[in-house]
């Protein structure tokens, strides 16, 4: 059993094995170039091209539906069994083994929801509504309602929009990882595209399995969504090379970053929508709340960065912790001023 598991782990890390290029000479049927290898260096045609076989018919039919070349089933299989390693391969330049990610997201979403509606017609139609809802709002709300309406009909982009909130936190928290250090924000976009595709696949697979155990479709959907953090944990562990605990606490930091960012935006929105003179009349309480959130965010980011880079080994403990302590002091001072001005102001702002 241990030997099988080790073989599976080795396959996860490196599933590709390329044969050595032989010395046999070929003459390209397309351009007439003589060469050694599997592909013509002039036009790129395969050495085996020329004879029409059943494989040729299969590949032609797959090309008709956009599934030829870099195989969609192969990429889906990789996302199921070695998701983090597969994503790592792609962002490090191994594009030839992967189906184009954005195209894969669209095709997989269409297939998943078609299968879902066929298997769970009583519930799946409630998740995705194909009918346009008339928008009667005005001003900024008109554009917001139109965007929500469009995203409800195009779920692949709606889920990708939600996953896109992980791009910046992932870059902040995992940029000094053992594997894929200093990954870029464009790479982060493709990471989330792959993870969105994986979410749709696992959501359908888990729904089918859970419905088979006696759950209804709505309960199966809820359970699969609740298990989403486990999927992200596995992906990030394989993608960035940390252990289970190292990946888990960094994900907790990411969740806190997203929560604090949302609270800061909410505070700004509330303050801007208040009547003129509100900030002065309330002793700048929203401003101090915003400063507290920003300082808390800075504390988490600077502390995580110091831990990731092990900066205390060169700078010493106090120097490496100076910036996190400075942010923490600003947060404490801001909260203290809030409490002095009006006891309980911070908690009341959070409740509202």
Coordinates of C-alpha atoms in Angstrom, one line a residue, residues 173-306:
X173 CA 0.7 35.7 1.6
X174 CA 2.4 33.1 -0.7
X175 CA 5.0 35.2 -2.6
X176 CA 7.9 33.7 -0.7
X177 CA 6.7 30.1 -1.0
X178 CA 9.2 27.2 -1.5
X179 CA 7.5 26.4 -4.8
X180 CA 6.6 29.2 -7.2
X181 CA 8.1 32.1 -5.2
X182 CA 7.4 35.6 -6.3
X183 CA 4.5 34.5 -8.6
X184 CA 3.0 37.4 -10.5
X185 CA -0.5 38.8 -10.5
X186 CA -1.2 37.6 -14.1
X187 CA -0.2 34.1 -12.9
X188 CA -2.6 34.6 -10.0
X189 CA -5.4 35.2 -12.5
X190 CA -4.8 31.9 -14.2
X191 CA -4.5 30.2 -10.8
X192 CA -8.0 31.3 -10.0
X193 CA -9.3 30.4 -13.5
X194 CA -8.1 26.8 -12.9
X195 CA -9.5 26.8 -9.4
X196 CA -12.9 28.0 -10.7
X197 CA -13.0 25.2 -13.2
X198 CA -12.1 22.7 -10.6
X199 CA -14.8 24.0 -8.3
X200 CA -17.5 23.3 -10.9
X201 CA -16.2 19.8 -11.6
X202 CA -16.0 18.9 -7.9
X203 CA -19.3 20.5 -7.2
X204 CA -21.0 18.3 -9.7
X205 CA -19.1 15.1 -8.7
X206 CA -19.8 15.7 -4.9
X207 CA -23.5 16.5 -5.7
X208 CA -23.9 13.2 -7.5
X209 CA -22.2 11.2 -4.8
X210 CA -24.1 12.9 -1.9
X211 CA -27.5 12.6 -3.7
X212 CA -26.7 8.9 -4.0
X213 CA -26.4 8.7 -0.2
X214 CA -29.9 10.1 0.3
X215 CA -29.5 13.8 0.3
X216 CA -31.5 16.1 -1.8
X217 CA -29.9 18.3 -4.5
X218 CA -30.1 21.5 -2.4
X219 CA -28.3 19.8 0.6
X220 CA -25.7 18.3 -1.7
X221 CA -25.0 21.7 -3.2
X222 CA -24.6 23.3 0.3
X223 CA -22.2 20.6 1.5
X224 CA -20.1 20.9 -1.6
X225 CA -19.8 24.7 -1.1
X226 CA -18.9 24.2 2.6
X227 CA -16.1 21.8 1.5
X228 CA -14.7 24.5 -0.8
X229 CA -12.0 25.6 1.7
X230 CA -10.6 22.0 1.7
X231 CA -10.3 22.1 -2.1
X232 CA -8.4 25.5 -1.8
X233 CA -6.2 24.0 0.9
X234 CA -5.2 21.1 -1.2
X235 CA -4.5 23.3 -4.2
X236 CA -2.4 25.7 -2.3
X237 CA -0.4 23.0 -0.6
X238 CA 0.5 21.4 -3.9
X239 CA 1.0 24.7 -5.7
X240 CA 3.2 26.5 -3.2
X241 CA 5.0 23.7 -1.4
X242 CA 4.2 24.4 2.3
X243 CA 3.0 21.7 4.6
X244 CA -0.6 21.3 5.8
X245 CA -0.2 23.5 8.8
X246 CA 1.8 26.2 7.0
X247 CA -0.8 26.3 4.2
X248 CA -3.7 26.4 6.7
X249 CA -2.5 29.3 8.8
X250 CA -1.7 31.3 5.6
X251 CA -5.2 30.6 4.3
X252 CA -6.5 31.9 7.6
X253 CA -4.5 35.1 7.1
X254 CA -6.0 35.4 3.6
X255 CA -9.5 35.0 5.0
X256 CA -8.8 37.8 7.6
X257 CA -7.4 40.1 4.8
X258 CA -10.6 39.6 2.7
X259 CA -12.8 40.2 5.8
X260 CA -11.0 43.3 6.8
X261 CA -11.0 44.7 3.3
X262 CA -14.7 44.2 3.1
X263 CA -15.3 45.9 6.4
X264 CA -13.1 48.9 5.3
X265 CA -15.1 49.3 2.1
X266 CA -18.3 49.1 4.1
X267 CA -17.1 51.8 6.5
X268 CA -16.2 54.1 3.6
X269 CA -19.5 53.4 1.9
X270 CA -21.5 54.3 5.1
X271 CA -19.4 57.4 5.7
X272 CA -19.8 58.7 2.1
X273 CA -23.6 58.1 2.1
X274 CA -24.2 60.1 5.3
X275 CA -25.4 63.8 5.1
X276 CA -22.9 66.6 5.0
X277 CA -21.3 67.3 8.3
X278 CA -21.7 63.8 9.6
X279 CA -18.0 63.1 10.1
X280 CA -17.4 66.4 12.0
X281 CA -20.6 65.9 14.1
X282 CA -19.5 62.4 15.1
X283 CA -15.9 63.3 15.9
X284 CA -14.5 61.5 12.8
X285 CA -15.5 58.1 14.1
X286 CA -15.7 56.5 10.7
X287 CA -12.2 57.8 9.9
X288 CA -10.7 56.3 13.0
X289 CA -12.5 53.0 12.3
X290 CA -11.1 53.0 8.8
X291 CA -7.6 53.7 10.2
X292 CA -8.0 50.8 12.7
X293 CA -9.0 48.4 9.9
X294 CA -6.1 49.6 7.7
X295 CA -3.6 49.2 10.6
X296 CA -4.9 45.7 11.4
X297 CA -4.5 44.8 7.7
X298 CA -0.9 46.2 7.7
X299 CA -0.1 44.2 10.9
X300 CA -1.2 40.9 9.3
X301 CA 0.6 41.6 6.0
X302 CA 3.9 42.7 7.5
X303 CA 3.9 39.9 10.1
X304 CA 3.2 37.3 7.4
X305 CA 5.9 38.8 5.2
X306 CA 8.4 38.6 8.1

